[in-house]
Amino acid sequence: VMTQDCGFVKLKARKDMAVGKEILFDERDTYHAFGNLRGMFAIVPVLAAACALVFVMTALFAGRSTGAYAYIDVDINPSVEFVVDKNEKIIEINALNSDAENVLKDISLKGTAFDKAVTEYIANAKSKGYMTAAQGKQVLIAYTLAKSNSKDEEKFYDYITSIENLSNSQDFVSTIIKVSSATKEQAAENGISMGRQAALENAKESGLDISLDNIKDISVNDVMQMIMTGNLKNTDTEIVKTTDKAVEKSGKKKKNPL
């Protein structure tokens, strides 16, 4: 139909329509080829916002830790637990004694790769007077996986034994041991590192009368001596790598714990 301003509008058919007849109509009578177009345009911003939200959440969770993958305890004389995700990034840090709290209080390691974090941790410990010649320059690393399977065991073994600052340092000797989940649980219950728990278990297997209080206070050098006492085959502890010649000579080091 022609409107009063000489425009043309397409209307829906009505019974009262006839050629040349003047009729009244409103917006509801007009015909649109794409009847739901306005509704579609109205929902586009909502869909766009939803897609953006999905994208952001996907990116967020992709970069977020998937949870505890491995537990790594580092004993110098300060004892600390690092919890890492599958990318070997630190997601949690637990000081296991007051010395570790002192070392950790002025450094931020969360979100850092373990190899870089342990380098900074050891350097800060040394700057605070730990690891002197009198105290002994021994570093004991004990680890276990949150969920054990052969593929992950091999992957993590390759990673932790490749950390150069733990294997080639001229300033200290290091020993890496793998412990069982049972040792990890008992260590948590006793409030000590997995390395000290392994030493306690090995000493008891060897018939030594060592108390929990004793194991908390002795030096890492003494902890290592206790780990090497007796026969490690009687425990679930496995020495996977060391730069300690005394440990190498003992023949108790295993090239691969798998």
Rosetta silent file (secondary structure, phi, psi, omega in degrees, C-alpha in Angstrom):
SEQUENCE: VMTQDCGFVKLKARKDMAVGKEILFDERDTYHAFGNLRGMFAIVPVLAAACALVFVMTALFAGRSTGAYAYIDVDINPSVEFVVDKNEKIIEINALNSDAENVLKDISLKGTAFDKAVTEYIANAKSKGYMTAAQGKQVLIAYTLAKSNSKDEEKFYDYITSIENLSNSQDFVSTIIKVSSATKEQAAENGISMGRQAALENAKESGLDISLDNIKDISVNDVMQMIMTGNLKNTDTEIVKTTDKAVEKSGKKKKNPL
SCORE:     score description
SCORE:     0.000 S_00000001
   1 L     0.000  156.818  176.525    0.000    0.000    0.000 S_00000001
   2 E   -95.618  135.071  179.290    0.972    3.633   -0.476 S_00000001
   3 L   -89.991  171.833 -178.648    1.258    5.741    2.634 S_00000001
   4 L   -63.490  -24.057  179.211    0.290    9.406    2.997 S_00000001
   5 L   -97.028   20.342  176.118    3.919   10.462    2.522 S_00000001
   6 L    68.984   19.442  174.301    4.065    8.517   -0.807 S_00000001
   7 L   -91.685  170.035  179.656    6.050    5.658    0.652 S_00000001
   8 E  -120.801  136.623  179.622    5.252    1.994    0.171 S_00000001
   9 L  -132.822  136.827  178.054    4.699   -0.584    2.906 S_00000001
  10 L   -93.265  123.549 -177.028    4.010   -4.262    2.538 S_00000001
  11 E  -111.840  158.840  172.975    1.150   -5.402    4.764 S_00000001
  12 L   -72.750  144.169 -177.191   -0.222   -8.746    5.783 S_00000001
  13 L   -64.143  136.961  177.245   -3.435   -9.573    3.914 S_00000001
  14 L  -131.290  153.622 -177.981   -6.679   -8.531    5.618 S_00000001
  15 L   -66.436  -25.975 -176.004  -10.341   -9.141    4.695 S_00000001
  16 L   -87.708    7.287 -178.556  -11.153   -5.434    4.685 S_00000001
  17 L   -85.272  142.372  174.532   -8.583   -4.653    2.015 S_00000001
  18 L  -155.063  153.382 -178.530   -9.614   -3.597   -1.526 S_00000001
  19 L   -60.698  130.300  177.512   -7.946   -1.778   -4.381 S_00000001
  20 L    83.007   -4.648 -178.965   -8.217    1.991   -3.889 S_00000001
  21 L   -85.386  139.737  177.409   -9.604    1.652   -0.369 S_00000001
  22 L   -88.716  128.915 -178.564   -8.063    3.688    2.422 S_00000001
  23 L  -129.633  161.574  174.052   -7.228    1.618    5.483 S_00000001
  24 L  -104.332  142.542  177.443   -5.632    2.115    8.832 S_00000001
  25 L  -150.882  162.669  174.888   -2.722   -0.061    9.967 S_00000001
  26 L  -130.828 -171.623 -174.247    0.044   -0.135   12.548 S_00000001
  27 H   -59.102  -30.738 -177.524    3.426   -1.832   12.966 S_00000001
  28 H   -68.753  -21.680 -178.951    1.800   -5.166   13.775 S_00000001
  29 H   -85.991  -14.108 -176.880    0.221   -5.273   10.284 S_00000001
  30 E   -72.574  151.525 -177.406    3.482   -4.800    8.412 S_00000001
  31 L  -106.302  130.505  176.294    5.114   -7.789    6.750 S_00000001
  32 L  -117.880  129.455  179.782    8.818   -8.621    7.299 S_00000001
  33 L   -59.820  -34.762  178.788   10.553  -11.191    5.129 S_00000001
  34 L  -113.716   80.614 -171.750   12.671  -12.124    8.143 S_00000001
  35 L   -56.860  -34.892 -176.268   10.046  -12.054   10.850 S_00000001
  36 L   -98.618   13.777 -174.859   12.399  -13.112   13.664 S_00000001
  37 H   -60.548  -42.477 -178.846   15.322  -10.967   12.562 S_00000001
  38 H   -63.753  -39.004  178.354   14.920   -8.479   15.394 S_00000001
  39 H   -64.307  -37.368  179.040   14.814  -11.303   17.919 S_00000001
  40 H   -65.526  -43.838  178.978   17.923  -12.769   16.398 S_00000001
  41 H   -62.807  -34.111 -178.402   19.739   -9.439   16.607 S_00000001
  42 H   -67.082  -32.519 -176.247   18.629   -9.091   20.203 S_00000001
  43 H   -86.968  -15.879 -179.092   20.159  -12.432   21.173 S_00000001
  44 H   -55.983  -47.438  178.821   23.487  -11.888   19.375 S_00000001
  45 H   -60.112  -35.605  179.457   25.023   -9.807   22.193 S_00000001
  46 H   -65.735  -45.264  178.986   24.010  -12.476   24.707 S_00000001
  47 H   -63.793  -39.730  179.278   25.566  -15.226   22.619 S_00000001
  48 H   -62.414  -42.682  179.248   28.715  -13.162   22.112 S_00000001
  49 H   -64.405  -40.017  179.574   29.030  -12.585   25.850 S_00000001
  50 H   -64.461  -43.503  178.559   28.539  -16.287   26.527 S_00000001
  51 H   -62.457  -41.111  179.022   31.200  -17.234   23.973 S_00000001
  52 H   -62.628  -40.660  179.670   33.599  -14.705   25.470 S_00000001
  53 H   -64.199  -43.428  178.004   32.992  -16.143   28.927 S_00000001
  54 H   -60.925  -42.676 -179.805   33.653  -19.691   27.698 S_00000001
  55 H   -61.775  -46.780 -179.034   36.872  -18.522   26.025 S_00000001
  56 H   -63.343  -44.658 -178.900   38.111  -16.746   29.141 S_00000001
  57 H   -65.775  -37.783  177.556   37.280  -19.668   31.428 S_00000001
  58 H   -63.210  -45.118  179.239   38.965  -22.122   29.060 S_00000001
  59 H   -64.307  -39.009 -178.443   42.105  -20.020   28.956 S_00000001
  60 H   -63.835  -48.671 -177.610   42.018  -19.584   32.707 S_00000001
  61 H   -73.378  -26.287  177.036   41.729  -23.267   33.480 S_00000001
  62 H   -65.179  -35.348 -179.348   44.242  -24.189   30.796 S_00000001
  63 H   -88.935   -9.083 -176.843   46.844  -22.129   32.610 S_00000001
  64 L   -87.212  151.591  177.522   45.783  -23.198   36.082 S_00000001
  65 L   -60.361  143.126  177.354   47.311  -26.093   37.931 S_00000001
  66 L   -90.666    9.912  179.802   45.473  -29.368   37.598 S_00000001
  67 L   112.159  179.352 -177.174   46.352  -30.218   41.204 S_00000001
  68 L   -65.294  126.812  178.168   49.176  -31.910   43.060 S_00000001
  69 L  -108.056  -41.507  179.097   51.330  -34.028   40.767 S_00000001
  70 E  -148.732  151.307  175.809   54.378  -34.589   42.953 S_00000001
  71 E  -111.739  128.142 -178.065   55.611  -33.790   46.454 S_00000001
  72 E  -128.687  118.240  177.181   59.266  -32.801   46.796 S_00000001
  73 E  -102.646  134.897  178.886   60.927  -32.231   50.168 S_00000001
  74 E  -116.889  120.906  176.727   64.247  -30.417   50.374 S_00000001
  75 E  -110.360  124.677  171.651   66.414  -30.823   53.472 S_00000001
  76 L  -113.359  -67.520  147.815   69.412  -28.570   54.036 S_00000001
  77 L  -143.437  -38.746  161.190   68.841  -28.215   57.701 S_00000001
  78 L   -60.032  139.749  178.930   65.831  -26.089   56.947 S_00000001
  79 E  -119.259  128.717 -177.126   63.199  -28.566   55.736 S_00000001
  80 E  -138.322  148.169  175.117   60.602  -27.543   53.170 S_00000001
  81 E  -111.411  128.429  173.343   57.941  -29.271   51.088 S_00000001
  82 E  -108.628  130.295  173.848   57.239  -28.183   47.521 S_00000001
  83 E  -106.750  124.870 -176.865   54.040  -29.372   45.844 S_00000001
  84 E  -118.336  154.920  176.177   54.247  -29.218   42.046 S_00000001
  85 L   -91.157 -171.286 -174.798   51.738  -29.660   39.246 S_00000001
  86 L   -68.134  -15.466  177.070   52.195  -31.710   36.082 S_00000001
  87 L   -96.182   13.195 -178.043   54.262  -28.893   34.554 S_00000001
  88 L    61.585   25.097  176.067   56.664  -29.000   37.520 S_00000001
  89 E   -92.993  141.433 -177.940   55.375  -25.577   38.637 S_00000001
  90 E   -74.131  124.203  177.734   55.121  -24.924   42.385 S_00000001
  91 E  -111.255  -13.509  179.821   51.509  -24.717   43.559 S_00000001
  92 E  -158.261  143.140  178.206   52.110  -24.975   47.292 S_00000001
  93 E  -131.689  131.156 -179.828   55.010  -24.521   49.715 S_00000001
  94 E  -127.949  115.021  174.417   55.081  -25.792   53.287 S_00000001
  95 E   -72.631  129.276 -176.853   57.839  -24.911   55.742 S_00000001
  96 L   -99.249   -5.363  172.399   58.465  -27.981   57.904 S_00000001
  97 L  -156.023  173.904 -175.190   60.503  -26.189   60.581 S_00000001
  98 H   -67.259  -30.969  177.371   61.295  -22.673   61.751 S_00000001
  99 H   -62.778  -39.921  178.494   64.557  -22.549   59.772 S_00000001
 100 H   -66.549  -37.970  176.314   62.604  -23.089   56.568 S_00000001
 101 H   -59.611  -39.052  179.169   60.197  -20.307   57.534 S_00000001
 102 H   -64.973  -39.430  179.952   63.228  -18.032   57.899 S_00000001
 103 H   -70.863  -38.116 -173.496   64.502  -18.950   54.437 S_00000001
 104 H   -82.277  -18.612 -168.219   61.112  -18.583   52.761 S_00000001
 105 L   -63.761  -24.047 -177.972   59.927  -15.351   54.349 S_00000001
 106 L  -118.824   20.555  173.565   61.600  -13.005   51.847 S_00000001
 107 L  -131.921  150.177 -179.931   61.336  -14.979   48.604 S_00000001
 108 L  -117.426  112.576 -173.699   58.301  -15.767   46.440 S_00000001
 109 L  -115.217  -10.164 -177.744   58.474  -19.156   44.741 S_00000001
 110 L   -63.823  133.342 -178.677   54.840  -20.070   44.071 S_00000001
 111 L    89.598   -6.158 -179.371   54.204  -20.490   40.344 S_00000001
 112 L   -89.628  148.307  174.519   57.916  -20.980   39.659 S_00000001
 113 E   -63.276  143.333 -174.483   59.346  -24.098   38.005 S_00000001
 114 H   -57.898  -42.264 -177.371   60.845  -26.382   40.641 S_00000001
 115 H   -60.395  -38.104  177.588   64.371  -26.335   39.191 S_00000001
 116 H   -74.859  -37.313 -178.883   64.477  -22.532   39.416 S_00000001
 117 H   -64.977  -42.820 -177.341   62.745  -22.474   42.803 S_00000001
 118 H   -69.585  -30.973  175.702   65.170  -24.903   44.432 S_00000001
 119 H   -63.545  -47.310 -179.665   68.114  -22.870   43.087 S_00000001
 120 H   -67.460  -38.629  179.812   66.735  -19.694   44.674 S_00000001
 121 H   -62.533  -46.613 -179.136   65.810  -21.508   47.880 S_00000001
 122 H   -66.113  -41.411  179.371   69.312  -22.953   48.322 S_00000001
 123 H   -62.017  -41.127 -179.927   70.953  -19.624   47.466 S_00000001
 124 H   -69.621  -36.016  176.913   68.814  -17.825   50.041 S_00000001
 125 H   -62.849  -42.395  179.116   69.557  -20.487   52.641 S_00000001
 126 H   -64.613  -39.681 -178.791   73.278  -20.036   52.066 S_00000001
 127 H   -67.123  -21.009 -179.623   72.960  -16.244   52.349 S_00000001
 128 L   -96.454    9.710  173.920   71.302  -16.705   55.750 S_00000001
 129 L    94.957    6.103  174.915   74.168  -18.762   57.116 S_00000001
 130 L   -87.066  163.998  178.412   72.957  -22.283   56.427 S_00000001
 131 L    63.793   37.216  173.992   75.122  -24.830   54.609 S_00000001
 132 L   -78.527  169.162  179.190   78.379  -23.673   56.151 S_00000001
 133 L   -60.561  -36.916 -178.870   81.429  -25.930   56.214 S_00000001
 134 L   -68.242  -37.123 -178.811   80.762  -26.617   59.892 S_00000001
 135 L   -79.157  -23.539 -174.824   77.148  -27.580   59.239 S_00000001
 136 L    95.336  139.405 -176.813   77.941  -29.620   56.181 S_00000001
 137 L  -107.029   62.351 -178.019   76.938  -28.850   52.613 S_00000001
 138 E  -111.025  132.681  175.269   74.546  -31.689   52.048 S_00000001
 139 E  -119.761  125.735  179.068   71.213  -31.349   50.250 S_00000001
 140 E  -112.781  122.357  178.138   68.713  -34.187   50.469 S_00000001
 141 E  -111.069  124.848  176.689   65.811  -34.254   48.014 S_00000001
 142 E  -122.915  136.242 -178.503   62.987  -36.723   48.623 S_00000001
 143 E  -140.896  159.736  170.102   60.018  -37.085   46.313 S_00000001
 144 E  -154.382  151.050  178.936   56.925  -39.110   45.588 S_00000001
 145 E   -87.235  149.305  178.857   54.146  -38.744   43.031 S_00000001
 146 L   -64.600  -41.881  175.696   50.577  -37.982   44.062 S_00000001
 147 L  -131.570  120.711 -172.665   49.351  -40.771   41.780 S_00000001
 148 L   -91.771  129.098  167.269   51.833  -43.377   40.712 S_00000001
 149 L  -151.389  157.351 -170.570   51.989  -44.935   37.265 S_00000001
 150 H   -60.770  -38.049 -179.478   54.963  -46.064   35.206 S_00000001
 151 H   -64.807  -48.134  179.970   54.670  -43.330   32.554 S_00000001
 152 H   -68.354  -37.073  178.581   54.561  -40.481   35.066 S_00000001
 153 H   -58.891  -46.352 -178.557   57.252  -42.116   37.234 S_00000001
 154 H   -67.423  -41.971  179.173   59.641  -42.244   34.297 S_00000001
 155 H   -60.494  -47.028 -177.033   58.803  -38.699   33.166 S_00000001
 156 H   -72.516  -35.026  175.218   59.375  -37.219   36.612 S_00000001
 157 H   -58.040  -47.019  179.315   62.503  -39.298   37.187 S_00000001
 158 H   -60.847  -39.083 -179.054   63.972  -37.890   33.964 S_00000001
 159 H   -67.245  -53.990 -171.244   63.061  -34.365   35.043 S_00000001
 160 H   -71.459  -28.260  178.721   64.370  -34.355   38.592 S_00000001
 161 L   -83.113   -5.449  179.336   67.615  -36.173   37.790 S_00000001
 162 L   -97.581   -3.082 -178.341   68.372  -33.690   34.995 S_00000001
 163 L   -70.144  111.576 -171.016   68.419  -30.614   37.237 S_00000001
 164 H   -63.540  -38.758 -175.804   72.001  -29.440   36.829 S_00000001
 165 H   -68.975  -12.878  176.477   72.277  -27.428   40.040 S_00000001
 166 H   -96.387  -10.852 -175.728   71.506  -30.611   42.000 S_00000001
 167 H  -118.647  -23.637 -174.293   74.011  -32.756   40.153 S_00000001
 168 L  -119.144    6.911 -177.337   76.923  -30.571   39.087 S_00000001
 169 L   -67.349  141.717  176.045   77.283  -28.017   41.877 S_00000001
 170 L   -91.616   -8.672 -173.983   80.748  -27.511   43.335 S_00000001
 171 L   -92.938  -19.430 -178.570   79.342  -25.941   46.505 S_00000001
 172 L  -156.694  163.618  174.430   77.407  -28.872   47.927 S_00000001
 173 E  -105.482  146.854 -177.403   76.638  -32.524   47.430 S_00000001
 174 E  -130.958  148.147  175.568   73.110  -33.648   46.716 S_00000001
 175 E  -133.886  131.682  178.904   71.233  -36.897   46.954 S_00000001
 176 E  -110.541  126.091  177.865   67.807  -37.536   45.440 S_00000001
 177 E  -123.762  150.354  175.141   65.672  -40.300   46.874 S_00000001
 178 E  -108.443  133.066 -179.470   62.263  -41.636   45.933 S_00000001
 179 L  -121.277  166.986 -179.696   59.943  -42.703   48.733 S_00000001
 180 L   -82.324  165.043  176.366   56.601  -44.467   48.870 S_00000001
 181 H   -64.367  -30.407  178.190   53.237  -42.827   49.412 S_00000001
 182 H   -65.927  -39.587  176.869   53.121  -44.576   52.792 S_00000001
 183 H   -65.550  -39.365  177.303   56.358  -42.840   53.814 S_00000001
 184 H   -60.082  -47.058 -178.979   54.890  -39.531   52.624 S_00000001
 185 H   -63.514  -40.489 -179.973   51.766  -40.044   54.737 S_00000001
 186 H   -69.535  -36.272  177.369   53.775  -40.991   57.811 S_00000001
 187 H   -62.662  -42.833  178.643   56.079  -38.003   57.343 S_00000001
 188 H   -63.109  -40.424  179.586   53.051  -35.683   57.222 S_00000001
 189 H   -66.119  -35.838 -179.096   51.672  -37.262   60.374 S_00000001
 190 H   -85.816   -9.535  179.803   55.017  -36.843   62.156 S_00000001
 191 L    72.131   32.382  179.364   55.516  -33.281   60.898 S_00000001
 192 L  -129.674  171.569  178.797   58.872  -34.030   59.264 S_00000001
 193 L   -73.677  161.911  177.371   60.243  -34.225   55.739 S_00000001
 194 H   -64.833  -32.630  177.943   60.026  -37.388   53.683 S_00000001
 195 H   -64.815  -44.319  178.788   63.829  -37.608   53.773 S_00000001
 196 H   -68.297  -36.081  177.444   63.905  -37.591   57.576 S_00000001
 197 H   -64.946  -41.111  178.019   61.027  -40.082   57.679 S_00000001
 198 H   -62.079  -39.755  177.754   62.943  -42.388   55.329 S_00000001
 199 H   -64.416  -41.844  179.357   65.983  -42.120   57.602 S_00000001
 200 H   -62.655  -44.889 -179.728   63.859  -42.937   60.641 S_00000001
 201 H   -64.800  -42.008 -178.661   62.337  -45.976   58.952 S_00000001
 202 H   -68.019  -37.912  178.863   65.704  -47.249   57.745 S_00000001
 203 H   -64.320  -41.850  179.586   67.299  -46.766   61.158 S_00000001
 204 H   -66.663  -37.541  176.394   64.516  -48.740   62.822 S_00000001
 205 H   -62.915  -28.374 -178.941   64.839  -51.493   60.215 S_00000001
 206 L   -89.773    2.609  177.045   68.529  -51.625   61.135 S_00000001
 207 L    86.176   12.811 -179.750   67.752  -51.982   64.828 S_00000001
 208 L   -86.308  141.802 -179.705   68.766  -48.471   65.877 S_00000001
 209 L   -93.512   91.029 -177.885   66.853  -46.812   68.705 S_00000001
 210 L  -120.948  128.686 -179.936   66.046  -43.376   67.235 S_00000001
 211 L   -90.870  165.168  177.223   63.172  -41.226   68.462 S_00000001
 212 H   -62.941  -39.618  178.060   61.061  -38.815   66.438 S_00000001
 213 H   -62.313  -38.087  178.663   62.476  -35.894   68.422 S_00000001
 214 H   -63.410  -44.845 -175.364   65.995  -37.031   67.543 S_00000001
 215 H   -67.514  -27.743  178.895   65.262  -37.219   63.838 S_00000001
 216 H   -70.540  -29.378 -170.321   63.821  -33.696   63.859 S_00000001
 217 H  -100.105  -20.104 -174.450   66.972  -32.172   65.330 S_00000001
 218 L   -73.460  160.213 -178.779   69.884  -33.974   63.682 S_00000001
 219 L   -73.200  166.361  178.379   71.800  -32.502   60.745 S_00000001
 220 H   -66.281  -33.585  175.920   71.258  -33.549   57.142 S_00000001
 221 H   -57.939  -43.844  179.132   74.678  -35.209   57.209 S_00000001
 222 H   -68.916  -35.684  176.706   73.448  -37.420   60.037 S_00000001
 223 H   -60.387  -43.856  179.343   70.169  -38.037   58.191 S_00000001
 224 H   -63.602  -40.102  177.855   72.144  -39.272   55.191 S_00000001
 225 H   -61.487  -38.526  179.101   74.214  -41.562   57.391 S_00000001
 226 H   -69.769  -34.831  176.799   71.026  -43.040   58.793 S_00000001
 227 H   -65.458  -35.384 -178.022   69.617  -43.555   55.288 S_00000001
 228 H   -84.523   -8.021  179.378   72.803  -45.397   54.355 S_00000001
 229 L   -73.276  135.815  176.789   72.768  -47.507   57.530 S_00000001
 230 L    75.338 -152.096 -173.309   71.731  -51.098   57.013 S_00000001
 231 L  -116.877  115.214 -178.202   70.086  -52.343   53.859 S_00000001
 232 H   -64.407  -17.236  179.429   67.783  -50.056   51.891 S_00000001
 233 H   -65.890  -15.895  178.364   66.146  -53.098   50.355 S_00000001
 234 H   -82.560   -5.431  179.378   64.268  -53.499   53.608 S_00000001
 235 L  -124.994  176.395  178.388   62.464  -50.195   53.005 S_00000001
 236 L   -91.517    6.681 -178.351   60.639  -48.545   50.109 S_00000001
 237 L   -81.471  135.493  179.058   63.303  -45.839   49.802 S_00000001
 238 E  -129.546  128.616  176.500   65.319  -45.752   46.576 S_00000001
 239 E   -85.913  117.953 -174.390   68.351  -43.586   45.893 S_00000001
 240 E  -101.722  -24.178  176.942   67.955  -42.383   42.312 S_00000001
 241 E  -164.080  144.956  178.715   70.859  -39.934   41.978 S_00000001
 242 E  -155.583  151.512  170.515   73.680  -38.546   44.087 S_00000001
 243 L  -110.182    7.252  178.647   76.867  -36.516   43.894 S_00000001
 244 L   -84.226  112.883 -176.501   77.952  -37.856   47.291 S_00000001
 245 H   -62.870  -29.880  178.318   80.934  -40.140   46.648 S_00000001
 246 H   -64.680  -38.021  178.538   80.295  -41.990   49.895 S_00000001
 247 H   -71.495  -39.829  178.133   76.852  -42.932   48.648 S_00000001
 248 H   -59.158  -44.087 -177.792   78.241  -43.875   45.226 S_00000001
 249 H   -67.582  -25.554 -177.572   80.812  -46.170   46.827 S_00000001
 250 H   -68.114  -21.441 -179.521   78.173  -47.870   48.924 S_00000001
 251 L    77.958    8.243 -176.985   76.647  -49.356   45.793 S_00000001
 252 L   -93.073   -6.027  177.283   73.161  -48.537   47.008 S_00000001
 253 E   -73.102  135.517  177.218   72.450  -45.956   44.359 S_00000001
 254 L  -108.588  137.119 -178.179   70.034  -47.189   41.701 S_00000001
 255 L   -69.608  -31.208  179.938   70.200  -45.803   38.187 S_00000001
 256 L  -151.675  127.535 -175.915   66.475  -45.974   37.746 S_00000001
 257 L   -78.893   -0.697 -173.455   63.793  -46.640   40.362 S_00000001
 258 L   -85.011    0.000    0.000   61.365  -48.128   37.838 S_00000001
